[in-house]
Amino acid sequence: MLRYRLARPWLTGLRAWRRIGGARPPALRILLLHDVPEHHFDALDRLLGTVKRQGGLVTPGEAEAWLAGDGGGAQEGGSPCLLTFDDGFASNHAAAEAVLSRHGVKALFFVCPGLIELDGEAQRQAIAAHIFDGRLGAADLPGAARLMSWREIGALKAMGHAIGAHSMTHRRLSRLPGDELCREVRGCNEVLAARLGEPTPWFAYPFGSIDSISAAALAVIATEYRFCRSGIRGPNIETTDRRALRADQIDLAAPGDYLSLVVEGGLDWRYAAPRRRLDTLI
Ligand SMILES: [Zn+2]
């Protein structure tokens, strides 16, 4: 792929340009992963090693403090990163046990309570229809595809990870009328609080794109959560609204240079327009 072949010279140019350009404002970057099948564990291991050598990885608690105004924690050579996973696939629990624990990394896992409650084939149908938005049928999903159980989510919490809300059933919030919006946004935290003993301050809206969110949805989210993470690339700096947090989607199948380019903000320029639109929705 051309963009993969260009990643190395692009990264070299970006680093040189930044050395000349001087210091940038301190930023927190949020990395966004989804299902992490076992054949991607080595790539995840390499990514975490790279990020730890650069800006370092912060825990969800440290990220909250950072976003609340304590902008410290940056290492020489890069921005600190928070690791997040969306959708709550069972592979996330396996990756936490096999890879994250080896690095001592604590992550934030966004889950959909309404889908966790479904069993077997009903859950696979819902994953295809809601998480993949009907682009896949249940029969197209890998055989092992399922979501974490409440027991596995509880185990993540016991390991020191944090759980966030990803809406009740992974609907596109920008298309929902008010009553369904409230159920998807507020109802989600009610179930999480009942199941896990406390509500979460974190929300990540499904699909993450600028067309998947609206001013009405962000207003409802703000009544229930302190932090709302999008899927729009960019740095989170002091002036970034906590309801419009940026995140970098990570494709573990991409080469290491391309992932470094993503983590170092080399693709940020392409997302300036959606970032501006997101900020106007607040
Ligand atoms: Zn999702």
PDB file of C-alpha atoms and ligand atoms in Angstrom:
ATOM      1  CA  MET A   1       0.000   0.000   0.000  1.00  0.00           C
ATOM      2  CA  LEU A   2       1.406   3.396  -0.990  1.00  0.00           C
ATOM      3  CA  ARG A   3       0.806   5.049   2.379  1.00  0.00           C
ATOM      4  CA  TYR A   4       2.696   2.226   4.087  1.00  0.00           C
ATOM      5  CA  ARG A   5       5.637   2.603   1.675  1.00  0.00           C
ATOM      6  CA  LEU A   6       5.694   6.369   2.315  1.00  0.00           C
ATOM      7  CA  ALA A   7       5.561   6.010   6.101  1.00  0.00           C
ATOM      8  CA  ARG A   8       9.339   5.817   6.688  1.00  0.00           C
ATOM      9  CA  PRO A   9      10.356   8.940   4.660  1.00  0.00           C
ATOM     10  CA  TRP A  10       7.253  10.757   5.904  1.00  0.00           C
ATOM     11  CA  LEU A  11       8.170   9.989   9.541  1.00  0.00           C
ATOM     12  CA  THR A  12      11.781  11.065   8.998  1.00  0.00           C
ATOM     13  CA  GLY A  13      10.594  14.348   7.470  1.00  0.00           C
ATOM     14  CA  LEU A  14       8.064  14.928  10.266  1.00  0.00           C
ATOM     15  CA  ARG A  15      10.684  14.445  12.986  1.00  0.00           C
ATOM     16  CA  ALA A  16      13.178  16.733  11.216  1.00  0.00           C
ATOM     17  CA  TRP A  17      10.533  19.414  10.706  1.00  0.00           C
ATOM     18  CA  ARG A  18       9.571  19.271  14.373  1.00  0.00           C
ATOM     19  CA  ARG A  19      13.192  19.542  15.500  1.00  0.00           C
ATOM     20  CA  ILE A  20      13.416  22.773  13.518  1.00  0.00           C
ATOM     21  CA  GLY A  21       9.962  23.988  14.560  1.00  0.00           C
ATOM     22  CA  GLY A  22      10.722  23.757  18.280  1.00  0.00           C
ATOM     23  CA  ALA A  23       8.494  22.799  21.189  1.00  0.00           C
ATOM     24  CA  ARG A  24       4.814  21.971  20.656  1.00  0.00           C
ATOM     25  CA  PRO A  25       2.127  22.350  23.335  1.00  0.00           C
ATOM     26  CA  PRO A  26       1.965  19.360  25.713  1.00  0.00           C
ATOM     27  CA  ALA A  27      -0.561  16.838  24.411  1.00  0.00           C
ATOM     28  CA  LEU A  28      -2.180  13.615  25.492  1.00  0.00           C
ATOM     29  CA  ARG A  29      -2.812  11.149  22.698  1.00  0.00           C
ATOM     30  CA  ILE A  30      -5.493   8.490  22.966  1.00  0.00           C
ATOM     31  CA  LEU A  31      -4.959   5.275  21.030  1.00  0.00           C
ATOM     32  CA  LEU A  32      -8.068   3.419  19.882  1.00  0.00           C
ATOM     33  CA  LEU A  33      -8.120  -0.317  19.205  1.00  0.00           C
ATOM     34  CA  HIS A  34     -10.996  -2.726  18.638  1.00  0.00           C
ATOM     35  CA  ASP A  35     -10.980  -6.507  18.372  1.00  0.00           C
ATOM     36  CA  VAL A  36      -7.407  -7.782  18.855  1.00  0.00           C
ATOM     37  CA  PRO A  37      -7.227 -11.380  17.611  1.00  0.00           C
ATOM     38  CA  GLU A  38      -4.360 -13.485  18.909  1.00  0.00           C
ATOM     39  CA  HIS A  39      -2.346 -13.207  15.683  1.00  0.00           C
ATOM     40  CA  HIS A  40      -2.062  -9.446  16.418  1.00  0.00           C
ATOM     41  CA  PHE A  41      -0.666  -9.882  19.937  1.00  0.00           C
ATOM     42  CA  ASP A  42       2.950  -9.591  18.737  1.00  0.00           C
ATOM     43  CA  ALA A  43       2.132  -6.358  16.866  1.00  0.00           C
ATOM     44  CA  LEU A  44       0.433  -5.001  20.013  1.00  0.00           C
ATOM     45  CA  ASP A  45       3.505  -5.980  22.038  1.00  0.00           C
ATOM     46  CA  ARG A  46       5.786  -4.083  19.620  1.00  0.00           C
ATOM     47  CA  LEU A  47       3.485  -1.043  19.592  1.00  0.00           C
ATOM     48  CA  LEU A  48       3.447  -0.823  23.388  1.00  0.00           C
ATOM     49  CA  GLY A  49       7.241  -1.132  23.460  1.00  0.00           C
ATOM     50  CA  THR A  50       7.586   1.717  20.960  1.00  0.00           C
ATOM     51  CA  VAL A  51       5.108   3.983  22.751  1.00  0.00           C
ATOM     52  CA  LYS A  52       6.744   3.350  26.135  1.00  0.00           C
ATOM     53  CA  ARG A  53      10.132   4.404  24.717  1.00  0.00           C
ATOM     54  CA  GLN A  54       8.644   7.625  23.315  1.00  0.00           C
ATOM     55  CA  GLY A  55       5.921   9.532  25.182  1.00  0.00           C
ATOM     56  CA  GLY A  56       5.070   6.726  27.597  1.00  0.00           C
ATOM     57  CA  LEU A  57       1.688   5.255  28.492  1.00  0.00           C
ATOM     58  CA  VAL A  58      -0.528   6.738  31.188  1.00  0.00           C
ATOM     59  CA  THR A  59      -3.216   4.936  33.179  1.00  0.00           C
ATOM     60  CA  PRO A  60      -6.872   6.016  32.801  1.00  0.00           C
ATOM     61  CA  GLY A  61      -6.580   7.710  36.231  1.00  0.00           C
ATOM     62  CA  GLU A  62      -3.477   9.621  35.134  1.00  0.00           C
ATOM     63  CA  ALA A  63      -5.252  10.602  31.917  1.00  0.00           C
ATOM     64  CA  GLU A  64      -8.165  11.981  33.951  1.00  0.00           C
ATOM     65  CA  ALA A  65      -5.746  14.057  36.033  1.00  0.00           C
ATOM     66  CA  TRP A  66      -3.961  15.206  32.877  1.00  0.00           C
ATOM     67  CA  LEU A  67      -7.241  16.267  31.277  1.00  0.00           C
ATOM     68  CA  ALA A  68      -8.330  17.984  34.483  1.00  0.00           C
ATOM     69  CA  GLY A  69      -5.414  20.365  34.108  1.00  0.00           C
ATOM     70  CA  ASP A  70      -2.367  18.541  35.370  1.00  0.00           C
ATOM     71  CA  GLY A  71      -0.516  18.583  32.058  1.00  0.00           C
ATOM     72  CA  GLY A  72       2.569  16.822  33.403  1.00  0.00           C
ATOM     73  CA  GLY A  73       3.742  13.301  32.750  1.00  0.00           C
ATOM     74  CA  ALA A  74       5.236  13.881  29.312  1.00  0.00           C
ATOM     75  CA  GLN A  75       8.466  12.043  28.601  1.00  0.00           C
ATOM     76  CA  GLU A  76      11.226  13.491  26.517  1.00  0.00           C
ATOM     77  CA  GLY A  77      10.574  12.680  22.860  1.00  0.00           C
ATOM     78  CA  GLY A  78       6.805  12.361  22.616  1.00  0.00           C
ATOM     79  CA  SER A  79       3.308  12.794  24.024  1.00  0.00           C
ATOM     80  CA  PRO A  80       1.989  10.463  26.713  1.00  0.00           C
ATOM     81  CA  CYS A  81      -0.609   8.017  25.384  1.00  0.00           C
ATOM     82  CA  LEU A  82      -3.725   6.442  26.866  1.00  0.00           C
ATOM     83  CA  LEU A  83      -4.618   3.009  25.483  1.00  0.00           C
ATOM     84  CA  THR A  84      -8.334   2.411  24.819  1.00  0.00           C
ATOM     85  CA  PHE A  85     -10.309  -0.484  23.333  1.00  0.00           C
ATOM     86  CA  ASP A  86     -13.815  -0.175  21.883  1.00  0.00           C
ATOM     87  CA  ASP A  87     -16.699  -2.651  21.643  1.00  0.00           C
ATOM     88  CA  GLY A  88     -15.667  -5.078  24.410  1.00  0.00           C
ATOM     89  CA  PHE A  89     -14.574  -8.064  22.321  1.00  0.00           C
ATOM     90  CA  ALA A  90     -13.457 -11.115  24.306  1.00  0.00           C
ATOM     91  CA  SER A  91     -10.051 -10.760  22.636  1.00  0.00           C
ATOM     92  CA  ASN A  92      -9.534  -7.591  24.730  1.00  0.00           C
ATOM     93  CA  HIS A  93      -9.531  -9.620  27.934  1.00  0.00           C
ATOM     94  CA  ALA A  94      -7.089 -12.109  26.407  1.00  0.00           C
ATOM     95  CA  ALA A  95      -4.821  -9.272  25.202  1.00  0.00           C
ATOM     96  CA  ALA A  96      -4.874  -7.695  28.673  1.00  0.00           C
ATOM     97  CA  GLU A  97      -3.760 -10.965  30.260  1.00  0.00           C
ATOM     98  CA  ALA A  98      -1.182 -11.890  27.614  1.00  0.00           C
ATOM     99  CA  VAL A  99       0.274  -8.541  26.501  1.00  0.00           C
ATOM    100  CA  LEU A 100      -0.769  -5.555  28.622  1.00  0.00           C
ATOM    101  CA  SER A 101       0.195  -7.293  31.875  1.00  0.00           C
ATOM    102  CA  ARG A 102       3.716  -7.946  30.527  1.00  0.00           C
ATOM    103  CA  HIS A 103       4.152  -4.180  29.991  1.00  0.00           C
ATOM    104  CA  GLY A 104       2.388  -3.120  33.194  1.00  0.00           C
ATOM    105  CA  VAL A 105      -0.024  -1.094  31.043  1.00  0.00           C
ATOM    106  CA  LYS A 106      -3.471  -0.113  32.332  1.00  0.00           C
ATOM    107  CA  ALA A 107      -6.075   0.604  29.651  1.00  0.00           C
ATOM    108  CA  LEU A 108      -9.630   1.828  29.261  1.00  0.00           C
ATOM    109  CA  PHE A 109     -12.198  -0.582  27.770  1.00  0.00           C
ATOM    110  CA  PHE A 110     -15.430   0.830  26.317  1.00  0.00           C
ATOM    111  CA  VAL A 111     -18.285  -1.688  26.416  1.00  0.00           C
ATOM    112  CA  CYS A 112     -21.967  -1.903  25.409  1.00  0.00           C
ATOM    113  CA  PRO A 113     -24.024  -3.404  28.279  1.00  0.00           C
ATOM    114  CA  GLY A 114     -27.051  -4.198  26.096  1.00  0.00           C
ATOM    115  CA  LEU A 115     -24.961  -6.422  23.809  1.00  0.00           C
ATOM    116  CA  ILE A 116     -23.115  -8.142  26.664  1.00  0.00           C
ATOM    117  CA  GLU A 117     -26.482  -9.364  27.955  1.00  0.00           C
ATOM    118  CA  LEU A 118     -27.140 -11.278  24.704  1.00  0.00           C
ATOM    119  CA  ASP A 119     -26.103 -14.913  24.304  1.00  0.00           C
ATOM    120  CA  GLY A 120     -24.612 -16.980  21.500  1.00  0.00           C
ATOM    121  CA  GLU A 121     -26.192 -16.484  18.101  1.00  0.00           C
ATOM    122  CA  ALA A 122     -28.278 -13.482  19.225  1.00  0.00           C
ATOM    123  CA  GLN A 123     -25.060 -11.719  20.247  1.00  0.00           C
ATOM    124  CA  ARG A 124     -23.331 -12.569  16.958  1.00  0.00           C
ATOM    125  CA  GLN A 125     -26.323 -11.171  15.046  1.00  0.00           C
ATOM    126  CA  ALA A 126     -26.152  -8.000  17.146  1.00  0.00           C
ATOM    127  CA  ILE A 127     -22.371  -7.655  16.643  1.00  0.00           C
ATOM    128  CA  ALA A 128     -22.878  -7.868  12.861  1.00  0.00           C
ATOM    129  CA  ALA A 129     -25.867  -5.516  12.792  1.00  0.00           C
ATOM    130  CA  HIS A 130     -24.761  -2.926  15.372  1.00  0.00           C
ATOM    131  CA  ILE A 131     -20.968  -2.959  15.720  1.00  0.00           C
ATOM    132  CA  PHE A 132     -20.324  -3.663  12.020  1.00  0.00           C
ATOM    133  CA  ASP A 133     -23.394  -1.631  11.054  1.00  0.00           C
ATOM    134  CA  GLY A 134     -24.742  -4.418   8.817  1.00  0.00           C
ATOM    135  CA  ARG A 135     -21.621  -4.461   6.624  1.00  0.00           C
ATOM    136  CA  LEU A 136     -21.059  -8.048   7.827  1.00  0.00           C
ATOM    137  CA  GLY A 137     -23.508 -10.847   8.511  1.00  0.00           C
ATOM    138  CA  ALA A 138     -23.230 -13.025  11.620  1.00  0.00           C
ATOM    139  CA  ALA A 139     -21.914 -15.842   9.403  1.00  0.00           C
ATOM    140  CA  ASP A 140     -19.057 -13.588   8.204  1.00  0.00           C
ATOM    141  CA  LEU A 141     -17.693 -13.042  11.717  1.00  0.00           C
ATOM    142  CA  PRO A 142     -14.696 -15.094  12.842  1.00  0.00           C
ATOM    143  CA  GLY A 143     -15.821 -18.203  14.712  1.00  0.00           C
ATOM    144  CA  ALA A 144     -14.334 -16.958  17.981  1.00  0.00           C
ATOM    145  CA  ALA A 145     -15.983 -13.529  17.791  1.00  0.00           C
ATOM    146  CA  ARG A 146     -17.901 -12.783  20.969  1.00  0.00           C
ATOM    147  CA  LEU A 147     -18.038 -10.029  23.559  1.00  0.00           C
ATOM    148  CA  MET A 148     -16.571 -10.146  27.045  1.00  0.00           C
ATOM    149  CA  SER A 149     -18.831 -11.467  29.780  1.00  0.00           C
ATOM    150  CA  TRP A 150     -19.469  -9.451  32.941  1.00  0.00           C
ATOM    151  CA  ARG A 151     -17.093 -11.830  34.719  1.00  0.00           C
ATOM    152  CA  GLU A 152     -14.288 -10.977  32.266  1.00  0.00           C
ATOM    153  CA  ILE A 153     -15.032  -7.264  32.518  1.00  0.00           C
ATOM    154  CA  GLY A 154     -14.935  -7.538  36.306  1.00  0.00           C
ATOM    155  CA  ALA A 155     -11.580  -9.319  35.986  1.00  0.00           C
ATOM    156  CA  LEU A 156     -10.197  -6.415  33.908  1.00  0.00           C
ATOM    157  CA  LYS A 157     -11.297  -4.006  36.617  1.00  0.00           C
ATOM    158  CA  ALA A 158      -9.646  -6.191  39.262  1.00  0.00           C
ATOM    159  CA  MET A 159      -6.413  -6.032  37.198  1.00  0.00           C
ATOM    160  CA  GLY A 160      -6.477  -2.231  37.494  1.00  0.00           C
ATOM    161  CA  HIS A 161      -7.980  -1.400  34.104  1.00  0.00           C
ATOM    162  CA  ALA A 162     -10.932   0.987  33.721  1.00  0.00           C
ATOM    163  CA  ILE A 163     -14.289   0.413  32.051  1.00  0.00           C
ATOM    164  CA  GLY A 164     -16.006   3.100  29.991  1.00  0.00           C
ATOM    165  CA  ALA A 165     -19.427   3.389  28.356  1.00  0.00           C
ATOM    166  CA  HIS A 166     -19.800   2.830  24.606  1.00  0.00           C
ATOM    167  CA  SER A 167     -23.620   3.263  24.570  1.00  0.00           C
ATOM    168  CA  MET A 168     -26.159   0.611  25.457  1.00  0.00           C
ATOM    169  CA  THR A 169     -26.349  -1.203  22.099  1.00  0.00           C
ATOM    170  CA  HIS A 170     -23.895   0.577  19.745  1.00  0.00           C
ATOM    171  CA  ARG A 171     -26.352   2.729  17.809  1.00  0.00           C
ATOM    172  CA  ARG A 172     -25.412   5.759  15.689  1.00  0.00           C
ATOM    173  CA  LEU A 173     -26.386   8.470  18.187  1.00  0.00           C
ATOM    174  CA  SER A 174     -26.727  11.234  15.579  1.00  0.00           C
ATOM    175  CA  ARG A 175     -29.799   9.445  14.163  1.00  0.00           C
ATOM    176  CA  LEU A 176     -31.667   8.724  17.397  1.00  0.00           C
ATOM    177  CA  PRO A 177     -34.695  10.589  18.784  1.00  0.00           C
ATOM    178  CA  GLY A 178     -34.454  11.971  22.338  1.00  0.00           C
ATOM    179  CA  ASP A 179     -35.914   9.046  24.286  1.00  0.00           C
ATOM    180  CA  GLU A 180     -33.704   6.464  22.567  1.00  0.00           C
ATOM    181  CA  LEU A 181     -30.705   8.767  22.944  1.00  0.00           C
ATOM    182  CA  CYS A 182     -31.254   8.919  26.712  1.00  0.00           C
ATOM    183  CA  ARG A 183     -31.590   5.153  26.917  1.00  0.00           C
ATOM    184  CA  GLU A 184     -28.404   4.580  24.915  1.00  0.00           C
ATOM    185  CA  VAL A 185     -26.340   7.191  26.776  1.00  0.00           C
ATOM    186  CA  ARG A 186     -27.664   7.391  30.327  1.00  0.00           C
ATOM    187  CA  GLY A 187     -29.078   3.863  30.504  1.00  0.00           C
ATOM    188  CA  CYS A 188     -25.636   2.541  29.650  1.00  0.00           C
ATOM    189  CA  ASN A 189     -24.093   4.021  32.797  1.00  0.00           C
ATOM    190  CA  GLU A 190     -26.984   2.832  34.950  1.00  0.00           C
ATOM    191  CA  VAL A 191     -26.226  -0.766  33.958  1.00  0.00           C
ATOM    192  CA  LEU A 192     -22.466  -0.289  34.361  1.00  0.00           C
ATOM    193  CA  ALA A 193     -22.973   1.152  37.851  1.00  0.00           C
ATOM    194  CA  ALA A 194     -25.264  -1.728  38.826  1.00  0.00           C
ATOM    195  CA  ARG A 195     -22.906  -4.366  37.430  1.00  0.00           C
ATOM    196  CA  LEU A 196     -19.530  -2.905  38.430  1.00  0.00           C
ATOM    197  CA  GLY A 197     -20.378  -1.008  41.599  1.00  0.00           C
ATOM    198  CA  GLU A 198     -19.779   2.513  40.327  1.00  0.00           C
ATOM    199  CA  PRO A 199     -20.628   4.676  37.309  1.00  0.00           C
ATOM    200  CA  THR A 200     -17.890   5.573  34.819  1.00  0.00           C
ATOM    201  CA  PRO A 201     -16.840   9.132  33.929  1.00  0.00           C
ATOM    202  CA  TRP A 202     -15.874   7.970  30.403  1.00  0.00           C
ATOM    203  CA  PHE A 203     -17.993   7.716  27.257  1.00  0.00           C
ATOM    204  CA  ALA A 204     -16.911   6.910  23.700  1.00  0.00           C
ATOM    205  CA  TYR A 205     -19.609   7.372  21.110  1.00  0.00           C
ATOM    206  CA  PRO A 206     -20.136   4.493  18.638  1.00  0.00           C
ATOM    207  CA  PHE A 207     -18.408   4.678  15.225  1.00  0.00           C
ATOM    208  CA  GLY A 208     -16.399   7.730  16.321  1.00  0.00           C
ATOM    209  CA  SER A 209     -16.815   9.696  13.079  1.00  0.00           C
ATOM    210  CA  ILE A 210     -18.073  13.264  12.872  1.00  0.00           C
ATOM    211  CA  ASP A 211     -21.304  12.079  11.206  1.00  0.00           C
ATOM    212  CA  SER A 212     -22.020   9.719  14.097  1.00  0.00           C
ATOM    213  CA  ILE A 213     -22.446  12.469  16.708  1.00  0.00           C
ATOM    214  CA  SER A 214     -24.676  15.521  17.102  1.00  0.00           C
ATOM    215  CA  ALA A 215     -25.018  18.529  19.373  1.00  0.00           C
ATOM    216  CA  ALA A 216     -28.095  16.904  20.966  1.00  0.00           C
ATOM    217  CA  ALA A 217     -26.204  13.684  21.689  1.00  0.00           C
ATOM    218  CA  LEU A 218     -23.198  15.551  23.136  1.00  0.00           C
ATOM    219  CA  ALA A 219     -25.546  17.527  25.389  1.00  0.00           C
ATOM    220  CA  VAL A 220     -27.016  14.299  26.804  1.00  0.00           C
ATOM    221  CA  ILE A 221     -23.533  12.760  27.164  1.00  0.00           C
ATOM    222  CA  ALA A 222     -22.374  15.834  29.119  1.00  0.00           C
ATOM    223  CA  THR A 223     -25.139  15.307  31.709  1.00  0.00           C
ATOM    224  CA  GLU A 224     -23.787  11.853  32.581  1.00  0.00           C
ATOM    225  CA  TYR A 225     -20.034  11.733  31.817  1.00  0.00           C
ATOM    226  CA  ARG A 226     -16.969  13.928  32.377  1.00  0.00           C
ATOM    227  CA  PHE A 227     -15.068  12.754  29.320  1.00  0.00           C
ATOM    228  CA  CYS A 228     -16.295  11.945  25.810  1.00  0.00           C
ATOM    229  CA  ARG A 229     -13.866  10.379  23.333  1.00  0.00           C
ATOM    230  CA  SER A 230     -14.411  10.557  19.604  1.00  0.00           C
ATOM    231  CA  GLY A 231     -12.616   8.552  16.914  1.00  0.00           C
ATOM    232  CA  ILE A 232     -11.247  11.669  15.228  1.00  0.00           C
ATOM    233  CA  ARG A 233      -7.467  11.915  15.036  1.00  0.00           C
ATOM    234  CA  GLY A 234      -5.509  14.639  16.777  1.00  0.00           C
ATOM    235  CA  PRO A 235      -3.705  15.724  19.940  1.00  0.00           C
ATOM    236  CA  ASN A 236      -5.589  16.505  23.143  1.00  0.00           C
ATOM    237  CA  ILE A 237      -4.107  19.770  24.360  1.00  0.00           C
ATOM    238  CA  GLU A 238      -5.000  22.083  27.222  1.00  0.00           C
ATOM    239  CA  THR A 239      -7.741  23.815  25.231  1.00  0.00           C
ATOM    240  CA  THR A 240      -9.375  20.626  23.868  1.00  0.00           C
ATOM    241  CA  ASP A 241     -12.883  20.294  25.282  1.00  0.00           C
ATOM    242  CA  ARG A 242     -13.174  17.171  27.476  1.00  0.00           C
ATOM    243  CA  ARG A 243     -16.357  16.257  25.589  1.00  0.00           C
ATOM    244  CA  ALA A 244     -14.554  16.323  22.234  1.00  0.00           C
ATOM    245  CA  LEU A 245     -11.469  14.219  22.867  1.00  0.00           C
ATOM    246  CA  ARG A 246      -9.499  13.064  19.860  1.00  0.00           C
ATOM    247  CA  ALA A 247      -8.246   9.509  19.343  1.00  0.00           C
ATOM    248  CA  ASP A 248      -6.027   7.667  16.891  1.00  0.00           C
ATOM    249  CA  GLN A 249      -7.445   4.496  15.454  1.00  0.00           C
ATOM    250  CA  ILE A 250      -4.727   1.826  15.389  1.00  0.00           C
ATOM    251  CA  ASP A 251      -4.679  -0.932  12.773  1.00  0.00           C
ATOM    252  CA  LEU A 252      -2.291  -3.550  14.135  1.00  0.00           C
ATOM    253  CA  ALA A 253      -1.924  -5.047  10.642  1.00  0.00           C
ATOM    254  CA  ALA A 254      -0.084  -1.870   9.535  1.00  0.00           C
ATOM    255  CA  PRO A 255       3.744  -1.744   9.492  1.00  0.00           C
ATOM    256  CA  GLY A 256       5.563  -0.333  12.521  1.00  0.00           C
ATOM    257  CA  ASP A 257       6.682   2.852  10.745  1.00  0.00           C
ATOM    258  CA  TYR A 258       3.084   3.655   9.828  1.00  0.00           C
ATOM    259  CA  LEU A 259       1.941   3.091  13.419  1.00  0.00           C
ATOM    260  CA  SER A 260       4.744   5.378  14.665  1.00  0.00           C
ATOM    261  CA  LEU A 261       3.569   7.989  12.175  1.00  0.00           C
ATOM    262  CA  VAL A 262       0.017   7.734  13.564  1.00  0.00           C
ATOM    263  CA  VAL A 263       1.127   7.885  17.212  1.00  0.00           C
ATOM    264  CA  GLU A 264       3.420  10.856  16.528  1.00  0.00           C
ATOM    265  CA  GLY A 265       0.573  12.801  14.930  1.00  0.00           C
ATOM    266  CA  GLY A 266       1.684  12.526  11.314  1.00  0.00           C
ATOM    267  CA  LEU A 267      -1.893  12.144  10.085  1.00  0.00           C
ATOM    268  CA  ASP A 268      -3.389  14.956  12.201  1.00  0.00           C
ATOM    269  CA  TRP A 269      -3.415  17.456   9.334  1.00  0.00           C
ATOM    270  CA  ARG A 270      -5.965  15.346   7.431  1.00  0.00           C
ATOM    271  CA  TYR A 271      -8.510  15.614  10.287  1.00  0.00           C
ATOM    272  CA  ALA A 272      -8.503  19.371  10.905  1.00  0.00           C
ATOM    273  CA  ALA A 273     -12.001  19.830   9.389  1.00  0.00           C
ATOM    274  CA  PRO A 274     -13.790  17.121  11.451  1.00  0.00           C
ATOM    275  CA  ARG A 275     -12.014  18.386  14.596  1.00  0.00           C
ATOM    276  CA  ARG A 276     -13.366  21.884  13.931  1.00  0.00           C
ATOM    277  CA  ARG A 277     -16.864  20.493  13.293  1.00  0.00           C
ATOM    278  CA  LEU A 278     -16.763  18.445  16.486  1.00  0.00           C
ATOM    279  CA  ASP A 279     -15.809  21.537  18.487  1.00  0.00           C
ATOM    280  CA  THR A 280     -18.722  23.507  17.037  1.00  0.00           C
ATOM    281  CA  LEU A 281     -21.152  20.813  18.282  1.00  0.00           C
ATOM    282  CA  ILE A 282     -20.157  21.438  21.916  1.00  0.00           C
TER     283      ILE A 282
HETATM  284 ZN    ZN B   1     -17.617   0.755  18.587  1.00  0.00          ZN
END
